């Protein structure tokens, strides 16, 4: 069954206490040993926030923290899920009838998305059942993509259990889909600091509103430039169709859009459609009751952030003597744009960024969706230990409540390994 799945790396369990522990828990839960393990790393986005869904490239780095799943294919067509963290409840369902409840962001739904994705991709008629035990070390809802790691890991487990292979993409870039390695300059470390404010994307509407604001800005910009606005979905499409630079797009935004919020009435008037058409054809289900949208500042953020990503990549490839300074400046500008233009920061993130800069970071910014979650800071290697000590004291130890139970809220990252499947040697 599992024999000819994706290449699996043999590992010695005795040298891996976390795996050993997971194996023991698995045995006491299911009465037999796992047949294989899969892991998928979290990631930290170094720059390029909220622009992926607008069609622009982003710059993430895999981190060491991951989602690890021990699994065993079984004869019954049932998938059973358990978690080493008891706040994530056990779950089981038939593999032939996967129902994903979109209204409740429960953890097993993320697993089921990965499972269903693979089932559908291969058109599996007779998918195998499996027992799974999950152990995660990525702080959840902190912008380090614990949810994506969980979906990917579930996909890997399903692949292996069903004896299928899929070539592994390294990093996702959009239109066209491609990956480029970026060599970061030496002399600095990236430090992740969790604001300890959780923001569950599936449970709030901030995120969906931003996505819609970008779409509406796309429509208005397209209409004003005589493009077929009904077909245009992303800010990147406007740039491509017009064949202009990001700088020129910023000028167009200044000319076409205004800073004050747009009412739904004004948007309808600009597009020449009725309120009913706006609600039925453009606005998504979950934001039907929002009545004003900010288009100017969202579009400004997206085009300027997209330009910063390109600049970041260029500096990394040219590696001038002051590369760290230049990259740090881009990270700082990115944070300001997130805070002022995209309004996806929060007072705790802003405070944390200020503290990080005060204690020697060359650049610091929120990372991930925002409204909570983590910051990422670039810190000269020789200042790292003092930096960690000072930030810990200023942010985490002034408020006893915050520090409690948060041992992994501040850490320097090494680039992590990619997703993989492995078996006991
Ligand atoms: P993130 O930025 O970390 O991806 P999301 O809000 O998108 O934040 O996803 C967080 C959700 O992912 C959690 O609410 C939970 O359902 C799921 N999740 C994350 N880590 C784990 C874990 N270790 N075990 C089970 N579910 C997890
Ligand atoms: Mg997520």
Short mmCIF file of C-alpha atoms and ligand atoms in Angstrom, two decimals:
data_model
loop_
_atom_site.label_atom_id
_atom_site.label_comp_id
_atom_site.label_asym_id
_atom_site.label_seq_id
_atom_site.Cartn_x
_atom_site.Cartn_y
_atom_site.Cartn_z
CA UNK A 1 0.00 0.00 0.00
CA UNK A 2 2.52 2.56 1.13
CA UNK A 3 5.41 0.94 -0.71
CA UNK A 4 5.65 3.01 -3.87
CA UNK A 5 4.62 6.40 -2.57
CA UNK A 6 6.82 9.48 -2.58
CA UNK A 7 10.46 8.91 -1.74
CA UNK A 8 10.71 8.49 2.00
CA UNK A 9 13.80 9.31 3.98
CA UNK A 10 14.89 6.64 6.47
CA UNK A 11 15.56 8.08 9.94
CA UNK A 12 16.83 6.60 13.21
CA UNK A 13 14.10 7.13 15.76
CA UNK A 14 16.43 6.72 18.71
CA UNK A 15 18.18 9.93 17.68
CA UNK A 16 14.91 11.81 17.48
CA UNK A 17 13.19 12.21 20.85
CA UNK A 18 10.20 14.04 19.38
CA UNK A 19 9.56 11.25 16.89
CA UNK A 20 10.10 8.58 19.50
CA UNK A 21 7.53 10.23 21.75
CA UNK A 22 5.07 10.58 18.91
CA UNK A 23 5.49 6.92 18.05
CA UNK A 24 4.78 5.89 21.64
CA UNK A 25 1.69 8.08 21.81
CA UNK A 26 0.53 6.67 18.51
CA UNK A 27 0.86 3.12 19.80
CA UNK A 28 -1.07 3.86 22.95
CA UNK A 29 -3.79 5.59 20.91
CA UNK A 30 -4.20 3.15 18.03
CA UNK A 31 -2.58 -0.06 19.28
CA UNK A 32 -0.05 -0.32 16.44
CA UNK A 33 3.04 1.54 15.26
CA UNK A 34 2.98 4.30 12.63
CA UNK A 35 4.07 3.19 9.16
CA UNK A 36 5.51 6.57 8.21
CA UNK A 37 5.81 10.22 9.19
CA UNK A 38 5.38 13.43 7.25
CA UNK A 39 6.35 16.97 8.10
CA UNK A 40 5.70 20.38 6.60
CA UNK A 41 7.42 23.53 7.86
CA UNK A 42 5.91 26.85 8.81
CA UNK A 43 7.21 29.86 7.00
CA UNK A 44 8.02 33.45 7.70
CA UNK A 45 7.35 36.01 5.04
CA UNK A 46 10.37 38.31 4.88
CA UNK A 47 8.63 40.86 2.70
CA UNK A 48 5.55 41.08 0.46
CA UNK A 49 2.43 41.24 2.63
CA UNK A 50 -1.13 40.90 1.32
CA UNK A 51 -0.05 40.93 -2.30
CA UNK A 52 -0.13 37.22 -3.18
CA UNK A 53 -3.87 37.30 -3.77
CA UNK A 54 -3.36 40.38 -5.96
CA UNK A 55 -1.10 38.32 -8.23
CA UNK A 56 2.31 39.47 -6.93
CA UNK A 57 5.29 37.46 -5.78
CA UNK A 58 6.20 37.21 -2.11
CA UNK A 59 9.38 36.24 -0.29
CA UNK A 60 8.87 33.57 2.35
CA UNK A 61 11.47 31.42 4.09
CA UNK A 62 10.77 27.99 5.57
CA UNK A 63 11.39 27.84 9.34
CA UNK A 64 12.29 24.99 11.66
CA UNK A 65 8.91 24.87 13.40
CA UNK A 66 6.62 22.39 11.69
CA UNK A 67 3.56 20.17 11.59
CA UNK A 68 4.52 16.53 12.03
CA UNK A 69 2.10 13.66 11.42
CA UNK A 70 2.58 9.99 12.23
CA UNK A 71 0.35 7.82 10.07
CA UNK A 72 -0.76 4.31 9.35
CA UNK A 73 -2.96 3.26 6.42
CA UNK A 74 -5.82 0.96 7.56
CA UNK A 75 -8.22 -1.49 5.91
CA UNK A 76 -11.40 0.25 7.08
CA UNK A 77 -12.31 3.29 5.04
CA UNK A 78 -12.13 5.59 8.01
CA UNK A 79 -9.70 8.37 8.74
CA UNK A 80 -9.06 8.94 12.43
CA UNK A 81 -7.30 12.07 13.59
CA UNK A 82 -5.74 12.79 16.95
CA UNK A 83 -3.46 15.54 18.21
CA UNK A 84 -0.73 15.63 20.86
CA UNK A 85 -2.24 18.93 21.99
CA UNK A 86 -5.41 17.94 23.82
CA UNK A 87 -7.15 21.21 23.00
CA UNK A 88 -7.48 19.89 19.44
CA UNK A 89 -10.18 17.21 19.72
CA UNK A 90 -10.15 13.75 18.12
CA UNK A 91 -12.06 13.40 14.91
CA UNK A 92 -13.04 10.62 12.56
CA UNK A 93 -14.90 10.36 9.27
CA UNK A 94 -15.35 8.07 6.29
CA UNK A 95 -12.77 8.74 3.55
CA UNK A 96 -15.51 8.35 0.95
CA UNK A 97 -17.63 11.17 2.17
CA UNK A 98 -15.49 14.09 3.24
CA UNK A 99 -17.58 17.02 4.42
CA UNK A 100 -15.75 20.25 5.10
CA UNK A 101 -17.63 22.57 7.37
CA UNK A 102 -16.70 26.02 6.08
CA UNK A 103 -18.45 27.91 8.85
CA UNK A 104 -16.41 26.44 11.69
CA UNK A 105 -12.63 26.77 11.46
CA UNK A 106 -11.96 23.54 13.38
CA UNK A 107 -8.53 21.98 13.03
CA UNK A 108 -9.64 18.76 11.37
CA UNK A 109 -11.11 20.77 8.46
CA UNK A 110 -7.61 21.86 7.47
CA UNK A 111 -6.53 18.23 7.43
CA UNK A 112 -9.58 17.29 5.36
CA UNK A 113 -8.74 20.01 2.82
CA UNK A 114 -5.32 18.46 2.22
CA UNK A 115 -6.82 14.98 2.05
CA UNK A 116 -9.59 16.00 -0.31
CA UNK A 117 -7.17 17.95 -2.50
CA UNK A 118 -5.15 14.79 -3.14
CA UNK A 119 -8.25 12.60 -3.57
CA UNK A 120 -9.59 14.96 -6.20
CA UNK A 121 -6.26 15.53 -7.94
CA UNK A 122 -5.84 11.78 -8.50
CA UNK A 123 -9.55 10.97 -8.76
CA UNK A 124 -9.05 8.30 -6.10
CA UNK A 125 -12.08 5.96 -6.27
CA UNK A 126 -11.13 3.81 -3.40
CA UNK A 127 -8.99 5.90 -1.03
CA UNK A 128 -7.41 4.17 1.91
CA UNK A 129 -8.45 4.88 5.46
CA UNK A 130 -5.77 5.92 7.96
CA UNK A 131 -4.94 6.61 11.55
CA UNK A 132 -3.05 9.82 12.16
CA UNK A 133 -1.49 11.55 15.13
CA UNK A 134 -0.39 15.16 14.69
CA UNK A 135 2.19 17.17 16.58
CA UNK A 136 2.66 20.84 15.74
CA UNK A 137 5.30 23.35 16.88
CA UNK A 138 4.28 26.37 14.77
CA UNK A 139 2.55 29.00 16.93
CA UNK A 140 -0.98 28.99 15.48
CA UNK A 141 -2.71 32.08 14.13
CA UNK A 142 0.52 34.04 14.32
CA UNK A 143 1.26 34.55 10.66
CA UNK A 144 3.68 31.64 10.36
CA UNK A 145 1.26 29.59 8.25
CA UNK A 146 0.47 26.79 10.65
CA UNK A 147 -2.74 26.20 8.70
CA UNK A 148 -0.98 25.83 5.33
CA UNK A 149 1.62 23.54 6.88
CA UNK A 150 -1.22 21.40 8.23
CA UNK A 151 -2.94 21.26 4.82
CA UNK A 152 0.35 20.39 3.06
CA UNK A 153 1.25 17.76 5.62
CA UNK A 154 -2.19 16.14 5.34
CA UNK A 155 -1.72 16.12 1.57
CA UNK A 156 1.68 14.41 1.91
CA UNK A 157 0.24 11.82 4.29
CA UNK A 158 -2.62 11.08 1.89
CA UNK A 159 -0.21 10.76 -1.03
CA UNK A 160 1.99 8.31 0.77
CA UNK A 161 -0.90 6.27 2.21
CA UNK A 162 -2.38 5.89 -1.27
CA UNK A 163 0.93 5.11 -2.97
CA UNK A 164 0.90 8.27 -5.09
CA UNK A 165 3.58 10.79 -5.94
CA UNK A 166 3.47 14.44 -6.73
CA UNK A 167 6.50 16.48 -7.70
CA UNK A 168 7.21 18.87 -4.88
CA UNK A 169 7.08 22.56 -5.72
CA UNK A 170 9.53 24.61 -3.73
CA UNK A 171 7.89 27.93 -3.34
CA UNK A 172 4.79 29.37 -4.87
CA UNK A 173 4.98 32.40 -7.07
CA UNK A 174 2.07 33.41 -9.24
CA UNK A 175 1.51 34.15 -12.94
CA UNK A 176 3.44 32.29 -14.12
CA UNK A 177 3.96 29.83 -11.32
CA UNK A 178 7.68 29.79 -10.57
CA UNK A 179 10.23 29.68 -7.80
CA UNK A 180 13.49 31.56 -7.48
CA UNK A 181 16.09 31.02 -4.81
CA UNK A 182 17.11 34.17 -3.04
CA UNK A 183 20.46 34.25 -1.32
CA UNK A 184 20.27 36.35 1.82
CA UNK A 185 23.34 38.40 2.71
CA UNK A 186 25.41 37.12 5.61
CA UNK A 187 25.92 39.01 8.85
CA UNK A 188 22.35 39.11 10.01
CA UNK A 189 19.80 36.76 11.54
CA UNK A 190 16.05 36.87 11.21
CA UNK A 191 14.26 36.97 14.54
CA UNK A 192 10.60 36.11 14.89
CA UNK A 193 8.76 37.69 17.80
CA UNK A 194 5.15 36.82 18.51
CA UNK A 195 2.98 39.70 19.68
CA UNK A 196 0.86 37.02 21.41
CA UNK A 197 -2.26 38.52 19.88
CA UNK A 198 -3.97 35.71 17.99
CA UNK A 199 -5.81 36.45 14.80
CA UNK A 200 -7.76 33.56 13.39
CA UNK A 201 -8.30 34.44 9.74
CA UNK A 202 -11.18 32.06 9.28
CA UNK A 203 -13.04 33.62 12.21
CA UNK A 204 -12.79 37.33 11.32
CA UNK A 205 -13.70 39.37 8.27
CA UNK A 206 -10.70 41.79 8.09
CA UNK A 207 -8.96 39.55 5.65
CA UNK A 208 -11.93 39.03 3.35
CA UNK A 209 -12.66 42.75 3.33
CA UNK A 210 -9.10 43.52 2.20
CA UNK A 211 -9.35 40.93 -0.58
CA UNK A 212 -12.58 42.57 -1.73
CA UNK A 213 -11.17 46.09 -1.50
CA UNK A 214 -8.34 45.05 -3.81
CA UNK A 215 -10.86 43.56 -6.21
CA UNK A 216 -12.98 46.70 -6.20
CA UNK A 217 -9.89 48.86 -6.76
CA UNK A 218 -9.05 46.59 -9.72
CA UNK A 219 -12.50 47.17 -11.20
CA UNK A 220 -12.43 50.96 -10.79
CA UNK A 221 -8.90 51.31 -12.13
CA UNK A 222 -9.75 49.08 -15.09
CA UNK A 223 -12.94 50.96 -15.89
CA UNK A 224 -11.18 54.32 -15.83
CA UNK A 225 -8.54 53.03 -18.25
CA UNK A 226 -11.09 51.62 -20.67
CA UNK A 227 -10.25 47.97 -19.91
CA UNK A 228 -12.83 45.17 -19.80
CA UNK A 229 -13.34 45.67 -16.06
CA UNK A 230 -15.79 42.80 -15.61
CA UNK A 231 -13.04 40.31 -16.45
CA UNK A 232 -10.38 41.91 -14.26
CA UNK A 233 -9.91 40.33 -10.86
CA UNK A 234 -6.51 41.33 -9.46
CA UNK A 235 -4.43 44.47 -9.27
CA UNK A 236 -1.67 42.63 -11.12
CA UNK A 237 -4.02 42.12 -14.09
CA UNK A 238 -4.41 45.89 -14.46
CA UNK A 239 -0.66 46.41 -14.57
CA UNK A 240 -0.19 43.59 -17.09
CA UNK A 241 -3.00 44.79 -19.36
CA UNK A 242 -1.68 48.36 -19.33
CA UNK A 243 1.91 47.18 -19.74
CA UNK A 244 3.27 49.76 -17.30
CA UNK A 245 5.69 49.68 -14.36
CA UNK A 246 4.69 49.50 -10.70
CA UNK A 247 5.76 53.14 -10.33
CA UNK A 248 3.43 54.11 -13.15
CA UNK A 249 0.62 52.13 -11.50
CA UNK A 250 1.17 54.20 -8.36
CA UNK A 251 0.75 57.38 -10.39
CA UNK A 252 -2.44 55.99 -11.94
CA UNK A 253 -3.78 55.19 -8.46
CA UNK A 254 -3.15 58.83 -7.48
CA UNK A 255 -5.01 60.06 -10.55
CA UNK A 256 -7.96 57.70 -10.50
CA UNK A 257 -8.77 56.88 -6.87
CA UNK A 258 -9.45 59.16 -3.92
CA UNK A 259 -8.34 58.68 -0.31
CA UNK A 260 -11.75 58.89 1.36
CA UNK A 261 -13.66 55.63 1.67
CA UNK A 262 -15.97 54.69 -1.17
CA UNK A 263 -19.60 53.96 -0.37
CA UNK A 264 -21.29 51.08 -2.16
CA UNK A 265 -23.41 53.72 -3.95
CA UNK A 266 -20.34 55.50 -5.30
CA UNK A 267 -18.79 52.22 -6.46
CA UNK A 268 -22.00 51.35 -8.32
CA UNK A 269 -22.02 54.78 -9.92
CA UNK A 270 -18.39 54.48 -11.06
CA UNK A 271 -19.03 51.06 -12.57
CA UNK A 272 -22.49 51.85 -13.94
CA UNK A 273 -24.17 48.95 -12.17
CA UNK A 274 -27.02 48.62 -9.68
CA UNK A 275 -26.62 47.85 -6.00
CA UNK A 276 -28.17 44.44 -6.65
CA UNK A 277 -25.58 43.70 -9.32
CA UNK A 278 -22.78 44.76 -6.98
CA UNK A 279 -24.07 42.42 -4.29
CA UNK A 280 -24.79 39.47 -6.53
CA UNK A 281 -21.88 39.70 -8.97
CA UNK A 282 -18.94 41.21 -7.10
CA UNK A 283 -19.25 41.20 -3.31
CA UNK A 284 -18.65 37.80 -1.75
CA UNK A 285 -21.20 36.19 0.58
CA UNK A 286 -19.31 36.92 3.77
CA UNK A 287 -19.11 40.70 3.36
CA UNK A 288 -22.54 41.61 2.05
CA UNK A 289 -23.19 43.99 4.93
CA UNK A 290 -20.02 46.11 4.55
CA UNK A 291 -21.03 49.54 3.25
CA UNK A 292 -17.75 51.45 2.77
CA UNK A 293 -14.45 50.39 1.24
CA UNK A 294 -10.99 51.96 1.12
CA UNK A 295 -9.60 51.51 -2.36
CA UNK A 296 -6.93 54.19 -2.77
CA UNK A 297 -4.76 53.23 0.16
CA UNK A 298 -5.15 49.48 -0.40
CA UNK A 299 -4.02 49.80 -4.03
CA UNK A 300 -1.14 52.05 -2.97
CA UNK A 301 0.03 49.45 -0.51
CA UNK A 302 -0.17 46.60 -3.01
CA UNK A 303 1.74 48.29 -5.82
CA UNK A 304 4.38 49.77 -3.52
CA UNK A 305 4.82 46.47 -1.63
CA UNK A 306 5.16 44.57 -4.91
CA UNK A 307 7.92 47.02 -5.89
CA UNK A 308 9.65 46.47 -2.52
CA UNK A 309 9.70 42.70 -3.07
CA UNK A 310 11.42 43.15 -6.44
CA UNK A 311 13.87 45.59 -4.91
CA UNK A 312 14.60 43.18 -2.02
CA UNK A 313 15.37 40.41 -4.49
CA UNK A 314 17.55 42.70 -6.57
CA UNK A 315 19.59 43.79 -3.54
CA UNK A 316 20.07 40.16 -2.51
CA UNK A 317 21.35 39.20 -5.94
CA UNK A 318 23.67 42.21 -6.31
CA UNK A 319 24.82 42.05 -2.68
CA UNK A 320 26.27 45.57 -2.35
CA UNK A 321 28.34 46.43 0.74
CA UNK A 322 25.37 48.13 2.41
CA UNK A 323 22.91 45.35 1.51
CA UNK A 324 21.72 44.81 5.08
CA UNK A 325 20.98 48.51 5.48
CA UNK A 326 19.00 48.61 2.24
CA UNK A 327 17.02 45.46 3.04
CA UNK A 328 16.28 46.74 6.53
CA UNK A 329 14.97 50.00 5.08
CA UNK A 330 12.61 48.05 2.77
CA UNK A 331 11.33 46.01 5.71
CA UNK A 332 10.66 49.20 7.68
CA UNK A 333 8.83 50.78 4.76
CA UNK A 334 6.80 47.62 4.39
CA UNK A 335 5.69 47.82 8.00
CA UNK A 336 4.71 51.48 7.68
CA UNK A 337 2.69 50.69 4.58
CA UNK A 338 0.96 47.77 6.34
CA UNK A 339 0.19 50.01 9.30
CA UNK A 340 -0.88 53.20 7.50
CA UNK A 341 -2.18 52.10 4.12
CA UNK A 342 -3.36 48.52 4.55
CA UNK A 343 -4.31 48.96 8.22
CA UNK A 344 -3.44 45.38 9.05
CA UNK A 345 -1.27 46.07 12.11
CA UNK A 346 -2.37 46.49 15.73
CA UNK A 347 -0.95 48.43 18.72
CA UNK A 348 0.93 45.38 20.05
CA UNK A 349 2.63 44.71 16.71
CA UNK A 350 3.57 48.37 16.37
CA UNK A 351 5.01 48.38 19.87
CA UNK A 352 6.97 45.22 19.23
CA UNK A 353 8.39 46.61 15.97
CA UNK A 354 9.45 49.79 17.80
CA UNK A 355 11.11 47.78 20.56
CA UNK A 356 12.96 45.62 18.02
CA UNK A 357 14.28 48.69 16.19
CA UNK A 358 15.24 50.32 19.47
CA UNK A 359 17.36 47.30 20.42
CA UNK A 360 19.33 47.06 17.23
CA UNK A 361 17.21 45.51 14.48
CA UNK A 362 18.16 46.93 11.07
CA UNK A 363 14.66 46.28 9.84
CA UNK A 364 11.47 45.09 11.47
CA UNK A 365 7.93 44.45 10.28
CA UNK A 366 4.78 42.53 10.93
CA UNK A 367 4.69 39.27 9.03
CA UNK A 368 1.70 37.25 7.91
CA UNK A 369 -1.82 38.59 7.65
CA UNK A 370 -1.34 40.95 10.60
CA UNK A 371 -3.86 42.23 13.15
CA UNK A 372 -1.81 40.18 15.59
CA UNK A 373 0.66 37.36 15.17
CA UNK A 374 4.38 37.84 14.61
CA UNK A 375 6.97 40.37 13.62
CA UNK A 376 10.16 39.52 11.75
CA UNK A 377 13.31 41.53 12.39
CA UNK A 378 16.70 41.51 10.74
CA UNK A 379 19.37 41.70 13.42
CA UNK A 380 23.16 41.89 12.98
CA UNK A 381 24.58 38.57 14.17
CA UNK A 382 26.98 40.23 16.61
CA UNK A 383 24.10 42.01 18.36
CA UNK A 384 21.80 38.99 18.45
CA UNK A 385 22.15 37.82 22.04
CA UNK A 386 21.79 41.32 23.52
CA UNK A 387 18.86 41.93 21.21
CA UNK A 388 17.02 38.80 22.37
CA UNK A 389 17.67 39.65 26.00
CA UNK A 390 16.45 43.24 25.67
CA UNK A 391 13.34 42.45 23.63
CA UNK A 392 12.41 39.74 26.05
CA UNK A 393 12.67 42.18 28.91
CA UNK A 394 10.84 45.04 27.20
CA UNK A 395 7.99 43.23 25.55
CA UNK A 396 7.51 39.93 27.29
CA UNK A 397 8.51 40.53 30.87
CA UNK A 398 6.66 43.78 31.51
CA UNK A 399 3.40 41.90 31.34
CA UNK A 400 3.37 38.67 33.34
CA UNK A 401 0.26 37.45 31.62
CA UNK A 402 1.87 37.58 28.23
CA UNK A 403 4.94 35.67 29.19
CA UNK A 404 3.03 32.81 30.81
CA UNK A 405 3.27 29.66 28.73
CA UNK A 406 4.85 31.51 25.81
CA UNK A 407 8.26 29.94 25.62
CA UNK A 408 8.45 29.97 21.88
CA UNK A 409 7.39 33.55 21.30
CA UNK A 410 10.84 34.95 20.52
CA UNK A 411 13.40 33.08 18.46
CA UNK A 412 16.07 33.52 15.83
CA UNK A 413 15.32 31.37 12.79
CA UNK A 414 17.53 29.26 10.68
CA UNK A 415 16.06 28.52 7.27
CA UNK A 416 14.09 25.29 7.73
CA UNK A 417 13.96 22.22 5.50
CA UNK A 418 11.12 21.67 3.06
CA UNK A 419 8.24 19.25 3.46
CA UNK A 420 9.12 15.56 3.44
CA UNK A 421 8.03 12.04 4.21
CA UNK A 422 10.17 9.68 6.24
CA UNK A 423 10.11 6.18 7.68
CA UNK A 424 11.83 4.51 10.60
CA UNK A 425 15.17 3.15 9.47
P1 LIG B 1 -1.74 30.73 10.64
O1 LIG B 1 -1.27 32.12 10.36
O2 LIG B 1 -0.94 30.09 11.72
O3 LIG B 1 -1.87 29.89 9.43
P2 LIG B 1 -4.63 30.47 10.74
O4 LIG B 1 -5.62 31.22 11.54
O5 LIG B 1 -4.71 30.53 9.26
O6 LIG B 1 -3.21 30.94 11.28
O7 LIG B 1 -4.68 28.93 11.14
C1 LIG B 1 -4.66 28.50 12.48
C2 LIG B 1 -5.46 27.22 12.61
O8 LIG B 1 -4.69 26.11 12.10
C3 LIG B 1 -5.75 26.82 14.05
O9 LIG B 1 -6.91 27.46 14.53
C4 LIG B 1 -5.96 25.32 13.93
O10 LIG B 1 -7.25 25.02 13.44
C5 LIG B 1 -4.96 24.94 12.84
N1 LIG B 1 -3.71 24.49 13.49
C6 LIG B 1 -2.54 25.14 13.59
N2 LIG B 1 -1.61 24.41 14.29
C7 LIG B 1 -2.24 23.27 14.65
C8 LIG B 1 -1.87 22.11 15.40
N3 LIG B 1 -0.64 21.98 15.93
N4 LIG B 1 -2.79 21.15 15.56
C9 LIG B 1 -4.02 21.26 15.02
N5 LIG B 1 -4.43 22.31 14.33
C10 LIG B 1 -3.57 23.32 14.13
MG1 LIG B 2 -3.24 30.34 7.82
#
